[in-house]
Amino acid sequence: YRCFYKLQPQVTRSIYDQFISQLQASIKEEIQEVKNEGNLEQLFSSLDKIVEEAKDREEPAWRPSGMPEQDVRSAMVPYLQKHRAHLRRALRSKEEHNSSVAESVLMGRDRIAELQQLIQARQQAWQ
């Protein structure tokens, strides 16, 4: 292209200008098609209406920061913390239940051992 540009810069410039104008026209056409297909004009007007209604609010609206990790974190962390607290409470109750069951099992084993000793003592007394 440089050799051709050096030989005929006006023609090369004309081709470049033509290409840019066609590209801009094509992009504008595609944008208009997307607007028409997606009914974006109506969506944008409803978005403007929401923005106007929100101007009277004092608390800030949630806005994405542009960093997906931070946005997800700000939305999910409170939920996950509640879930974690719930799971910890459930775990604590299960551990308490398991410890009471373990105590009753140990008491049952002790009772069985006592009964076995009693049985052996009576068996020896009978013999």
Coordinates of C-alpha atoms in Angstrom, one line a residue:
Y1 CA 0.0 0.0 0.0
R2 CA 2.9 2.4 0.7
C3 CA 4.2 2.1 -2.8
F4 CA 0.8 2.7 -4.3
Y5 CA 0.2 5.6 -1.9
K6 CA 3.5 7.2 -2.9
L7 CA 2.6 6.9 -6.6
Q8 CA -1.0 8.2 -6.3
P9 CA -1.8 9.7 -2.9
Q10 CA -5.0 11.3 -4.1
V11 CA -6.5 8.0 -5.3
T12 CA -5.5 6.3 -2.1
R13 CA -7.0 9.1 0.0
S14 CA -10.2 8.9 -2.0
I15 CA -10.4 5.2 -1.5
Y16 CA -9.8 5.6 2.2
D17 CA -12.5 8.4 2.5
Q18 CA -15.0 6.2 0.6
F19 CA -14.3 3.3 2.9
I20 CA -14.7 5.4 6.0
S21 CA -18.0 6.9 4.8
Q22 CA -19.4 3.4 3.9
L23 CA -18.3 2.0 7.2
Q24 CA -20.0 4.8 9.1
A25 CA -23.2 4.4 7.1
S26 CA -23.2 0.7 7.7
I27 CA -22.7 1.1 11.4
K28 CA -25.5 3.7 11.7
E29 CA -27.8 1.3 9.7
E30 CA -27.0 -1.6 12.0
I31 CA -27.7 0.5 15.1
Q32 CA -31.0 1.6 13.7
E33 CA -31.9 -2.0 12.9
V34 CA -31.1 -3.0 16.5
K35 CA -33.2 -0.1 17.8
N36 CA -36.1 -1.1 15.6
E37 CA -35.9 -4.8 16.3
G38 CA -35.5 -4.5 20.1
N39 CA -37.9 -1.7 20.5
L40 CA -35.0 0.2 22.2
E41 CA -36.6 3.6 21.9
Q42 CA -39.4 2.6 24.2
L43 CA -37.0 0.9 26.6
F44 CA -34.8 4.0 26.7
S45 CA -37.8 6.2 27.4
S46 CA -38.9 3.9 30.3
L47 CA -35.3 4.0 31.6
D48 CA -35.3 7.8 31.5
K49 CA -38.6 7.7 33.4
I50 CA -37.1 5.4 36.1
V51 CA -34.1 7.8 36.4
E52 CA -36.5 10.8 36.8
E53 CA -38.5 9.0 39.5
A54 CA -35.3 8.0 41.4
K55 CA -34.0 11.6 41.6
D56 CA -36.2 12.2 44.7
R57 CA -34.8 9.3 46.6
E58 CA -32.2 10.0 49.2
E59 CA -30.5 6.6 49.4
P60 CA -28.2 5.8 46.6
A61 CA -29.2 3.2 44.0
W62 CA -27.2 0.2 43.4
R63 CA -24.9 0.7 40.4
P64 CA -22.5 -1.7 38.9
S65 CA -18.9 -0.7 39.4
G66 CA -17.7 -2.1 36.1
M67 CA -15.9 -4.9 37.8
P68 CA -18.0 -8.1 37.8
E69 CA -16.2 -9.6 40.8
Q70 CA -16.9 -6.6 43.0
D71 CA -20.6 -6.4 41.8
V72 CA -21.2 -10.1 42.5
R73 CA -19.4 -9.8 45.8
S74 CA -21.6 -6.8 46.9
A75 CA -24.7 -8.7 46.0
M76 CA -23.8 -12.2 47.2
V77 CA -21.8 -11.7 50.3
P78 CA -24.8 -10.6 52.6
Y79 CA -26.8 -13.6 51.3
L80 CA -23.9 -16.0 51.8
Q81 CA -23.2 -14.6 55.3
K82 CA -26.9 -15.2 56.3
H83 CA -26.6 -18.7 54.9
R84 CA -23.4 -19.4 56.8
A85 CA -25.0 -18.2 60.0
H86 CA -27.9 -20.5 59.4
L87 CA -25.6 -23.4 58.7
R88 CA -23.6 -22.7 61.8
R89 CA -26.7 -22.7 64.0
A90 CA -27.8 -25.9 62.4
L91 CA -24.4 -27.4 62.9
R92 CA -24.4 -26.3 66.6
S93 CA -27.8 -27.9 67.2
K94 CA -26.7 -31.1 65.5
E95 CA -23.5 -31.2 67.6
E96 CA -25.5 -30.7 70.8
H97 CA -27.9 -33.5 69.7
N98 CA -25.0 -35.8 68.8
S99 CA -23.3 -35.1 72.2
S100 CA -26.6 -36.0 74.0
V101 CA -27.0 -39.1 72.0
A102 CA -23.3 -40.1 72.7
E103 CA -23.9 -39.6 76.4
S104 CA -27.0 -41.8 76.3
V105 CA -25.0 -44.4 74.3
L106 CA -22.3 -44.4 77.0
M107 CA -24.9 -44.6 79.7
G108 CA -26.4 -47.6 77.9
R109 CA -23.1 -49.3 77.6
D110 CA -22.4 -48.7 81.3
R111 CA -25.8 -50.2 82.1
I112 CA -25.2 -53.2 79.9
A113 CA -21.8 -53.7 81.6
E114 CA -23.5 -53.6 85.0
L115 CA -26.2 -56.0 83.9
Q116 CA -23.6 -58.4 82.6
Q117 CA -21.7 -58.3 85.9
L118 CA -25.0 -58.9 87.7
I119 CA -25.8 -61.8 85.4
Q120 CA -22.4 -63.3 86.0
A121 CA -22.7 -62.8 89.8
R122 CA -26.1 -64.5 89.9
Q123 CA -24.9 -67.3 87.6
Q124 CA -21.9 -67.9 89.9
A125 CA -24.2 -67.8 92.9
W126 CA -26.6 -70.3 91.2
Q127 CA -23.7 -72.7 90.4

